[in-house]
Every structure is written in structure tokens, then in C-alpha cells.
Coordinates of C-alpha atoms in Angstrom, one line a residue:
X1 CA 16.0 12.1 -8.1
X2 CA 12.9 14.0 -6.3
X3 CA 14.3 14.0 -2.7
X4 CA 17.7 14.1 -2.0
X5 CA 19.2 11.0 0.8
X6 CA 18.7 12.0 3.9
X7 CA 19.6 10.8 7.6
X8 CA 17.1 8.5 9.1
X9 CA 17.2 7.3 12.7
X10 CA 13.0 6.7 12.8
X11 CA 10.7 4.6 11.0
X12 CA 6.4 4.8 11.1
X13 CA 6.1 2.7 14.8
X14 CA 4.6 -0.8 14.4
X15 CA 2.2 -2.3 16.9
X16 CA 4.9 -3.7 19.2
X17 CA 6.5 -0.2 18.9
X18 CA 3.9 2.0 20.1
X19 CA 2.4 -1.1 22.7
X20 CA 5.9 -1.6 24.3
X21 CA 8.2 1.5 25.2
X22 CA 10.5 1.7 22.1
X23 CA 8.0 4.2 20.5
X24 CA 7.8 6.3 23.7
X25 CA 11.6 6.4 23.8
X26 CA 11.9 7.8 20.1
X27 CA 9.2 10.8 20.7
X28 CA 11.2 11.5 23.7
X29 CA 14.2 11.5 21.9
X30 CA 12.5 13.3 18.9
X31 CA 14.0 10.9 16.3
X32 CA 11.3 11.7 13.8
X33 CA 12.4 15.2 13.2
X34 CA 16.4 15.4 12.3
X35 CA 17.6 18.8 11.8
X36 CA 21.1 19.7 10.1
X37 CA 22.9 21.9 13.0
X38 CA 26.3 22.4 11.3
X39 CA 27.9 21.3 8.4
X40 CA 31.2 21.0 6.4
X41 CA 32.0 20.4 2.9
X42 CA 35.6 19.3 1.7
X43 CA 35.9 18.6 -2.0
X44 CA 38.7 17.3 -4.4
X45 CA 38.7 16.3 -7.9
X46 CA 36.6 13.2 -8.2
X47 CA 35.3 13.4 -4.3
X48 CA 33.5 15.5 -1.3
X49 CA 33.5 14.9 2.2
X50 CA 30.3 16.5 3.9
X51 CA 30.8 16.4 7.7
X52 CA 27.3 17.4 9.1
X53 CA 26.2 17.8 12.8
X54 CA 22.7 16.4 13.1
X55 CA 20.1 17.8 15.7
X56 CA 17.1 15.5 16.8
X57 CA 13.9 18.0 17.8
X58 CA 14.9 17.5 21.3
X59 CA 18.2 19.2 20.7
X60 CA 20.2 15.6 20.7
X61 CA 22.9 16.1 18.8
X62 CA 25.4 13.4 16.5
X63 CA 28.2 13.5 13.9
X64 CA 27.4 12.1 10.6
X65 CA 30.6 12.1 7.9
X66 CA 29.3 11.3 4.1
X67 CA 32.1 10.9 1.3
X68 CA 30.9 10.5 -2.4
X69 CA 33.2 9.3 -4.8
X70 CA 33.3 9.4 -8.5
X71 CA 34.2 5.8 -9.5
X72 CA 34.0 4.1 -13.0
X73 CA 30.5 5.3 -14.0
X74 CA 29.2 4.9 -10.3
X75 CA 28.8 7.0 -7.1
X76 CA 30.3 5.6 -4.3
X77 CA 28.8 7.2 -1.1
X78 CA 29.8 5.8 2.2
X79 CA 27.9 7.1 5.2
X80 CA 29.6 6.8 9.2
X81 CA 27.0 7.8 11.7
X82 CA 27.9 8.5 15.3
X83 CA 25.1 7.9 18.1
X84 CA 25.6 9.2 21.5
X85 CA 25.5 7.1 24.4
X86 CA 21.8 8.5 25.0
X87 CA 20.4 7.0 21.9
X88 CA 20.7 3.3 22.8
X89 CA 17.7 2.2 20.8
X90 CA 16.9 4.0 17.6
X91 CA 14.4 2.6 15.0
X92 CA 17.3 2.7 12.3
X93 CA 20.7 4.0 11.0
X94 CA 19.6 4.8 7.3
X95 CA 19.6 6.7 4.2
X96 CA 16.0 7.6 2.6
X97 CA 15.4 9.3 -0.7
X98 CA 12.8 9.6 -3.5
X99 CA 12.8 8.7 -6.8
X100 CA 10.6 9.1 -9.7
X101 CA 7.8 7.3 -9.3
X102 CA 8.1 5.6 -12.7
X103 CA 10.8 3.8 -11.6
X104 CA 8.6 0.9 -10.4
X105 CA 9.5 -2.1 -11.3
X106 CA 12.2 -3.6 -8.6
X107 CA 14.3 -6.7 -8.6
X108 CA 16.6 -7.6 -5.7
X109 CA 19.1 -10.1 -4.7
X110 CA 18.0 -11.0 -1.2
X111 CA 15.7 -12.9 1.3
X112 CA 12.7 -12.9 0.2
X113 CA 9.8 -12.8 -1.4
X114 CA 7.9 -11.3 1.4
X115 CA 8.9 -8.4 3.4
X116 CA 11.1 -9.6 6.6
X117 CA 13.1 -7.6 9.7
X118 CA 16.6 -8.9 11.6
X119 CA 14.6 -11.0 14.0
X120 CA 11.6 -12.1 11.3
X121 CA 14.1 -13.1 8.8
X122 CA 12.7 -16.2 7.5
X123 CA 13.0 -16.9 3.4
X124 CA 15.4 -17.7 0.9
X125 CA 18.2 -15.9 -0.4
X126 CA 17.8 -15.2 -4.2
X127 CA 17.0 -12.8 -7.0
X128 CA 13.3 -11.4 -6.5
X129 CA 10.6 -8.9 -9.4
X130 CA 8.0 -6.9 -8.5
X131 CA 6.5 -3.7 -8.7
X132 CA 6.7 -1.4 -6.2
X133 CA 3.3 -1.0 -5.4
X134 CA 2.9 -5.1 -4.5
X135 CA 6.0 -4.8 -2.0
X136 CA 3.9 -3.1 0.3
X137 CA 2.1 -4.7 3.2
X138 CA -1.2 -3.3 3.2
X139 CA -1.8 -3.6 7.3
X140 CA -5.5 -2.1 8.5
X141 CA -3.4 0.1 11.1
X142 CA -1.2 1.8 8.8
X143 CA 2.9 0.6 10.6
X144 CA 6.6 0.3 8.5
X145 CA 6.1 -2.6 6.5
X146 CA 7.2 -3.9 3.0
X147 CA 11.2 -4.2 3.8
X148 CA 13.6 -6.8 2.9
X149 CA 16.8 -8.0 4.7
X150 CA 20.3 -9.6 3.1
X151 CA 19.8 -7.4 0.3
X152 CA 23.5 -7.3 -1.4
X153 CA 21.9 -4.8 -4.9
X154 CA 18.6 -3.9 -6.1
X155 CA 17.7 -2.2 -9.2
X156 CA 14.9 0.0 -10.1
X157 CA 13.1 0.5 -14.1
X158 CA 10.7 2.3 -15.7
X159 CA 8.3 0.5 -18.7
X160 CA 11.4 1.3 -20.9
X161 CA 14.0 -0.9 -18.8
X162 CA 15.9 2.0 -17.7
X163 CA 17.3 3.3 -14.3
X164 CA 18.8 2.4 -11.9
X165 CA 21.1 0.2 -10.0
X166 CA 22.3 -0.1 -6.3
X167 CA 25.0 -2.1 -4.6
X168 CA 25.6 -2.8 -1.0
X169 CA 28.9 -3.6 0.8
X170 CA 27.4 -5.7 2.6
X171 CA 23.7 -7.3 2.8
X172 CA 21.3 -4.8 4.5
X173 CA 18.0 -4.3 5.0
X174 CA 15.9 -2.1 1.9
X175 CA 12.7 -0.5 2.1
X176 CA 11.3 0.9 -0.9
X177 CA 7.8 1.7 -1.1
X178 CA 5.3 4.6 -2.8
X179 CA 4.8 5.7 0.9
X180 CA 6.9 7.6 3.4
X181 CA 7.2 6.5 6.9
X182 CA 5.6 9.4 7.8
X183 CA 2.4 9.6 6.2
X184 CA 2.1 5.6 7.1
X185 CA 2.3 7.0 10.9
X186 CA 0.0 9.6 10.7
X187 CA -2.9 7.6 8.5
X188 CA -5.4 5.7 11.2
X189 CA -6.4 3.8 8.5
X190 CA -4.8 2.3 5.5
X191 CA -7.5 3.8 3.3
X192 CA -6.2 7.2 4.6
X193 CA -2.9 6.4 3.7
X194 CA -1.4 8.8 1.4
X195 CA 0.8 8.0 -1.4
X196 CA 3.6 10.0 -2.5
X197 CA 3.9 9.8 -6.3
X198 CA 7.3 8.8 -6.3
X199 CA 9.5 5.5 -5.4
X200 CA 11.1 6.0 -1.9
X201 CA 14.2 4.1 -0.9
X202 CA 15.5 3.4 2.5
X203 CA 18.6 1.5 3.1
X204 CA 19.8 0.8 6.2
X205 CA 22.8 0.3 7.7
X206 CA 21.0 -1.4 11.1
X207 CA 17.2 -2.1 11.6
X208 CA 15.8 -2.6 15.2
X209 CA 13.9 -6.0 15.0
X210 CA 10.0 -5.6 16.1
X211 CA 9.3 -7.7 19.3
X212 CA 6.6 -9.4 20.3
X213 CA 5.6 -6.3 22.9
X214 CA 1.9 -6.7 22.1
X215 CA 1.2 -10.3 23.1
X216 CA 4.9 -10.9 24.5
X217 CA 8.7 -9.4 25.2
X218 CA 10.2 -6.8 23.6
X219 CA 12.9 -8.0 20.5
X220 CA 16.2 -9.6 22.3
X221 CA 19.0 -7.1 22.9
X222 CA 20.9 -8.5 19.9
X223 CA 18.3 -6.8 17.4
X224 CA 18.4 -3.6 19.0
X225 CA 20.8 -0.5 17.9
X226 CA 23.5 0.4 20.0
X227 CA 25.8 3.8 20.3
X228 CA 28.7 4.4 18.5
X229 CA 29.7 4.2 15.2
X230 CA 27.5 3.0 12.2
X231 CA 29.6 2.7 8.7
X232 CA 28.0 1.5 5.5
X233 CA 28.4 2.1 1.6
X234 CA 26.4 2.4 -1.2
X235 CA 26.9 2.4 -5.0
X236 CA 24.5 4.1 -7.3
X237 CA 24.8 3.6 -11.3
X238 CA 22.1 3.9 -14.6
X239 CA 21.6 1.4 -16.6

């Protein structure tokens, strides 16, 4: 591990993003910049329950309540976010975190092969390889790209075949590329884009879909976030 999970509630705006108002609704909120604001840790023998109040740069602030268990040679981590009525259209409810970049070579049950979003889902469910490197979508205006929806486990291996491995409760979408969101947002260019030497992981617990805001409407209300409650589990072992 080279970054520990963190909250996410942003991703790098695509082209419908920053051409329709989603974008514009996230600086105002100022999604991109989380801040812990409190935070409570409760611990028993083969568990800990971290309560932490979250701060968005704006001063918006949400409960987020993170258990890890200890659980036959994996950590069981489930995460329950709470937006606030006022946040009624975040980019995502995730998790991101960095690994060592010599863990690239991914495999995933999932749709695929390409990358996809909820509302540009189209492919077939199955097991998928690659390196890291080719999941990304090299666009000339540097956007999120390179995610996969229905993802139920991926795994993650160096030249050796060893790692790790990650189940889902449910299928969700997983981004895991050798660039963070934010240095795809601030690069004009893809050749400015700057890579991060190591293998970072988003999973998400709800996406918003992208739209067609550039040449079209905005994605239908049933691919954007709501408030309330956001529960989701992951389950990290080696092999």
C-alpha cells in the first residue's frame, strides 16, 4: 500500500461534465477537496469502527462510518456514506487508494473489455487480463476514463504472480489506472498527463453516468446520485 483508501465524492470532469452544469455544481460544492473534520475510532479484538465527519472545501459537511474486520485471512471493510440533502449530484460515492505500481497486471470479472459507466454499459459480463497501463483511455483532453462496471472481484500481480485480490458484495464500478483523477483534470493535454508510479484503485459504491451535455441532455435522473445513505463492502486478501 502507498496511499491509504480514502473518501471520494469527485472524479477528473469529462466533456459532458464541464459543458453541462454537473462540473459547476461540484466546484461549488468543493467535492474535489475532502477534509476529515472529526473522527472516532472504536476497536475490539478482530475489528475497528472509525466514525469520521468529512468536510468538503466549502465547509459541507457528511458522516462517513468504516468498519474493518479481520476475517479468515481477508479484510472485510464496509463503508456507509451519508450525503446531505444539498449534495444531490456528486460525481461518485467511492474508495481510492494506491498501490505499488508493480502490481500491474489486472484481471476482473465484469463487463467488459473496454472501459464503460452506468448509462454506457454495453459489453459482456466475463473474466477480463490486462495491464494496467492498456486500461486507460488515452483521450486528447485529458477526462476520468478507463473504468469498468458489474465488477463482482478483481485481482492485481506483479511479474512474480503475486498480490492481490478484491471482492465486491455486489457488482460495482472499478477504476484502476497509473493516473489520479486529479492530475488527469489538471493536464490540458494527454502528453502533459502525469503518471503516478503506482497502481490506483477506485471502487465505487455509485457512479454518476456522463450525459450527452455536449451535443445533447444531461444523463437521465436514474444515473444520477442521490442523498442519503450509500453502504458497500469490500474484501481485500494476498495471494
Amino acid at each position: 500500500q502507498e496511499v491509504v483508501p480514502k473518501l471520494t465524492l469527485w472524479r477528473a470532469p469529462t466533456d459532458n461534465d464541464d459543458i453541462g452544469t454537473a462540473h459547476h455544481k461540484w466546484n461549488n460544492w468543493g467535492l474535489r477537496n475532502l477534509k476529515v473534520a472529526a473522527c472516532k475510532v472504536k476497536r475490539t479484538e478482530k475489528s475497528a469502527t472509525i466514525t469520521r465527519t468529512w468536510k468538503t472545501s466549502k465547509g459541507i459537511a457528511f458522516k462517513h462510518v468504516q468498519t474493518v474486520e479481520s476475517i479468515g485471512g481477508q479484510l472485510k471493510i464496509t463503508e456507509a456514506v451519508t450525503l446531505p440533502k444539498q449534495l444531490d449530484d456528486v460525481a461518485r460515492v467511492g474508495i481510492n487508494f494506491e498501490v505499488n505500481g508493480l502490481l500491474n497486471n489486472y484481471t476482473y470479472f465484469g463487463v467488459g473489455p473496454h472501459e464503460t459507466v452506468p448509462d454506457r454499459a454495453i459489453g459482456r459480463v466475463g473474466k477480463y487480463s490486462s495491464s494496467v497501463a492498456d486500461l486507460m483511455t488515452d483521450y486528447i483532453k485529458p477526462q476520468e476514463n478507463g473504468g469498468r462496471v458489474g465488477v463482482r472481484w478483481f485481482e492485481l500481480r506483479d511479474v512474480h504472480g503475486k498480490g492481490l485480490r478484491i471482492e465486491l458484495d455486489k457488482p460495482r464500478m472499478v477504476t484502476t489506472l497509473h493516473v489520479r483523477s486529479e492530475d488527469l483534470a489538471d493536464a490540458t493535454h494527454n502528453v502533459y498527463v502525469k503518471r503516478s508510479g503506482t497502481t490506483v484503485i477506485t471502487i465505487d459504491a455509485a457512479h454518476r453516468g456522463v450525459g450527452t451535455a455536449s451535443c445533447g441532455p444531461d444523463t437521465l435522473d436514474k444515473y444520477k446520485i442521490k442523498p442519503g445513505l450509500h453502504k458497500f463492502t469490500w474484501s481485500v486478501s494476498t495471494i
